Short mmCIF file of C-alpha atoms in Angstrom, two decimals:
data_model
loop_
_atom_site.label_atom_id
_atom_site.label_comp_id
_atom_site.label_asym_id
_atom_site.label_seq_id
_atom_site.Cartn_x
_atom_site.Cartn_y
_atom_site.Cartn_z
CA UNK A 8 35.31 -2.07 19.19
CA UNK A 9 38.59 -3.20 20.27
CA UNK A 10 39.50 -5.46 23.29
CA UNK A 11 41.40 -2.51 25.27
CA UNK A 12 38.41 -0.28 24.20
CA UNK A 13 35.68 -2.58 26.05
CA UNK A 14 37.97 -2.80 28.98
CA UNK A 15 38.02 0.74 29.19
CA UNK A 16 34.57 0.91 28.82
CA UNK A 17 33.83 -1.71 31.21
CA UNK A 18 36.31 -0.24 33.98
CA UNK A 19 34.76 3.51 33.44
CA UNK A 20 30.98 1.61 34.48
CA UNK A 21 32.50 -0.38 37.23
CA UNK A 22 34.14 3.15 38.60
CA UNK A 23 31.19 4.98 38.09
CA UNK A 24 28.67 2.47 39.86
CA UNK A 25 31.22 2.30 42.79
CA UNK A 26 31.70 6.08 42.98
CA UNK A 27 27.68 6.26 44.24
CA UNK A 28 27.96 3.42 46.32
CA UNK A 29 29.80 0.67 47.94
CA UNK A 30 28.77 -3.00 45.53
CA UNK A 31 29.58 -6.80 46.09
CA UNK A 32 31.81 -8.39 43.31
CA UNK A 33 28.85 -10.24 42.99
CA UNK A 34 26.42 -6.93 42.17
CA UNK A 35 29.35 -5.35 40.20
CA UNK A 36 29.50 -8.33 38.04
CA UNK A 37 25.55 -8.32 37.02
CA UNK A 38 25.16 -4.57 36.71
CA UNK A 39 27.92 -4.93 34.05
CA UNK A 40 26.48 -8.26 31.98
CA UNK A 41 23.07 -6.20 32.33
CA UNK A 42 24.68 -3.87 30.30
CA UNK A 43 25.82 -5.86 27.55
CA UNK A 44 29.77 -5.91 28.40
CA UNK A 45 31.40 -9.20 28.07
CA UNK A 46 31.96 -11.63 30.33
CA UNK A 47 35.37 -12.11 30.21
CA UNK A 48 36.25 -8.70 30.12
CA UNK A 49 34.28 -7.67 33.13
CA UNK A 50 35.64 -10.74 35.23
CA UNK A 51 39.59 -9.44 33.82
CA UNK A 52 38.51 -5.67 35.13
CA UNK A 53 37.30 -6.97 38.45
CA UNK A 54 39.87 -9.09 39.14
CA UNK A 55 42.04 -5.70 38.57
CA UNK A 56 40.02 -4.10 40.69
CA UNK A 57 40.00 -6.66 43.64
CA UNK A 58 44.06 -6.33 43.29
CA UNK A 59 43.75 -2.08 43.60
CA UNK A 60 41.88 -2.73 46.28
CA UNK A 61 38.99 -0.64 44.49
CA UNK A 62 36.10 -3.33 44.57
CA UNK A 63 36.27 -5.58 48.38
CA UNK A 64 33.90 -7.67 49.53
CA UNK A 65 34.91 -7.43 52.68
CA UNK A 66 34.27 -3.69 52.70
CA UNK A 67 30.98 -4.16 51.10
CA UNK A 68 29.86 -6.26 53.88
CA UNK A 69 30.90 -4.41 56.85
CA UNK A 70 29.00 -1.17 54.88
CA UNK A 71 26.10 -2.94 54.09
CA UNK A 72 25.79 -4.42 57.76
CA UNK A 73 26.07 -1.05 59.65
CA UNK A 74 23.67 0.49 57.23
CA UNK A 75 20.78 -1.87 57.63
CA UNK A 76 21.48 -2.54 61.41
CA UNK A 77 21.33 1.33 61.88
CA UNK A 78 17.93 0.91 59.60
CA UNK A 79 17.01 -1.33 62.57
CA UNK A 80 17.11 -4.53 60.60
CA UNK A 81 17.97 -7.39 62.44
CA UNK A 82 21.13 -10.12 61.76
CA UNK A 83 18.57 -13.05 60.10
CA UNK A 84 17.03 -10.34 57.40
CA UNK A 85 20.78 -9.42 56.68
CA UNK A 86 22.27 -12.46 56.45
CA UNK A 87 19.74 -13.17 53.86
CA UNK A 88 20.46 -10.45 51.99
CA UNK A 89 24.19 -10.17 52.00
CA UNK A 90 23.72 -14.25 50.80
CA UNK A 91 21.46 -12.74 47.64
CA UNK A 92 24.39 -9.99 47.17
CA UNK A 93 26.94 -12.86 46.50
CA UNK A 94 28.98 -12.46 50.03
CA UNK A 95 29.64 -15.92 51.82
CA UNK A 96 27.78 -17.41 54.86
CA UNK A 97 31.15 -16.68 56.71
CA UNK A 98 32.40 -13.30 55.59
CA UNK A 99 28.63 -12.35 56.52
CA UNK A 100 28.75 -14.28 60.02
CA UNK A 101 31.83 -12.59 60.90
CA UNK A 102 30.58 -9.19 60.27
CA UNK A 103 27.58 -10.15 61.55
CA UNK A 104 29.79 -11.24 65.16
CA UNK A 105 31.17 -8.04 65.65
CA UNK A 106 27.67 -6.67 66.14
CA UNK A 107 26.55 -9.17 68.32
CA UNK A 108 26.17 -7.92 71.84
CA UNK A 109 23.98 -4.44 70.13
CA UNK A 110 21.23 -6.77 68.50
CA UNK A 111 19.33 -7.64 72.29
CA UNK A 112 19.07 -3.73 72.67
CA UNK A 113 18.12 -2.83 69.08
CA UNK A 114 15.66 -4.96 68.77
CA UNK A 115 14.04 -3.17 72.21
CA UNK A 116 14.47 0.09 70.37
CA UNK A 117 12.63 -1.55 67.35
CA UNK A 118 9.67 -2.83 69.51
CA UNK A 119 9.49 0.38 71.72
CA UNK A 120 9.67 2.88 69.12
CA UNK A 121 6.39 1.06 67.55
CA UNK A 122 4.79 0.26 69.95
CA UNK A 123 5.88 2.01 73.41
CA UNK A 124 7.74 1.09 76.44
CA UNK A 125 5.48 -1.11 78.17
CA UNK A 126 5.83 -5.04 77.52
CA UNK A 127 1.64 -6.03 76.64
CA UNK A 128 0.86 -8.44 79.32
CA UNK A 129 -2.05 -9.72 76.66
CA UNK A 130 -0.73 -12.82 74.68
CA UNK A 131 -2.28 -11.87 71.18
CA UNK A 132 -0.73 -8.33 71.58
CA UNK A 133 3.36 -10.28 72.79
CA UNK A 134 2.31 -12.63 69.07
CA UNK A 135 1.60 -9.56 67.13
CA UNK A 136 4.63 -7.41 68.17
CA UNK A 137 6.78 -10.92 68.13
CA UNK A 138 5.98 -11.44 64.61
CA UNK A 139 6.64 -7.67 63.44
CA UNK A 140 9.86 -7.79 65.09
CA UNK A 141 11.08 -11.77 63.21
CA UNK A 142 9.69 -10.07 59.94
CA UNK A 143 12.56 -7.27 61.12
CA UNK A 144 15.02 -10.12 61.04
CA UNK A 145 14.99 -10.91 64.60
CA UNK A 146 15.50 -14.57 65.72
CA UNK A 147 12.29 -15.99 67.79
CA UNK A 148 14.83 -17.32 70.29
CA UNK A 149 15.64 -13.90 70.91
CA UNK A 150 12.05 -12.14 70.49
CA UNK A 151 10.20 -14.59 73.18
CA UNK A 152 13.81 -13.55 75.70
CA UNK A 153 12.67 -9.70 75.27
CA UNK A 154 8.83 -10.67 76.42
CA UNK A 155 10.05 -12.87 79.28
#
């Protein structure tokens, strides 16, 4: 196979796996050495990408953020995974910002939705529903303000 075949090749995968979906450079990158293409090809057909504005980190973030904070997942949980998908502590942060003042009442929604309006006045009941909400990816700074 020829150099300018396995750059086709390569660019016809990357195309196709970012016609279903939105993917990091980072995600891009190992779907493609997963499937055997070369390194150095796959880094020259991102790159190209990047520059046609095809393949953006950037773009990937804000996506992923408003998906999984309309999944009610909160900005802790996120940041972690963004930082597994290969997108920087402050690309993520930023994105992350322009959320910021939604979080307090999502996180309400979250808690109400499983279990009800009312705020338990029983301490083991505030633990249990603290601890479903900071394995949502809520901050416990943030949890204990909602039960005060």
């Amino acid at each position: 196979m020829s150099v300018s075949d396995e750059h086709g090749d390569v660019r016809a995968k990357a195309l196709d796996l970012l016609a279903r979906r939105e993917h990091s450079t980072r995600e891009l990158r190992d779907k493609l050495k997963s499937r055997g293409f070369d390194s150095d090809a796959i880094d020259a057909i991102l790159a190209g990408l990047a520059a046609e504005r095809l393949l953006s980190d950037r773009r990937f973030t804000e996506s992923y953020v408003n998906c999984r904070r309309n999944a009610g997942v909160g900005p802790l949980k996120i940041r972690l995974e963004l930082q597994q998908r290969g997108i920087g502590a402050e690309l993520a942060d930023e994105m992350l910002a322009a959320e910021d003042g939604d979080w307090d009442e999502m996180m309400a929604r979250q808690r109400a939705r499983r279990f009800g309006e009312a705020i338990p006045a029983d301490y083991r009941e505030q633990m249990k529903q603290a601890r479903f909400l900071q394995n949502r990816g809520f901050s416990p700074d943030r949890v204990m303000r909602l039960f005060r």
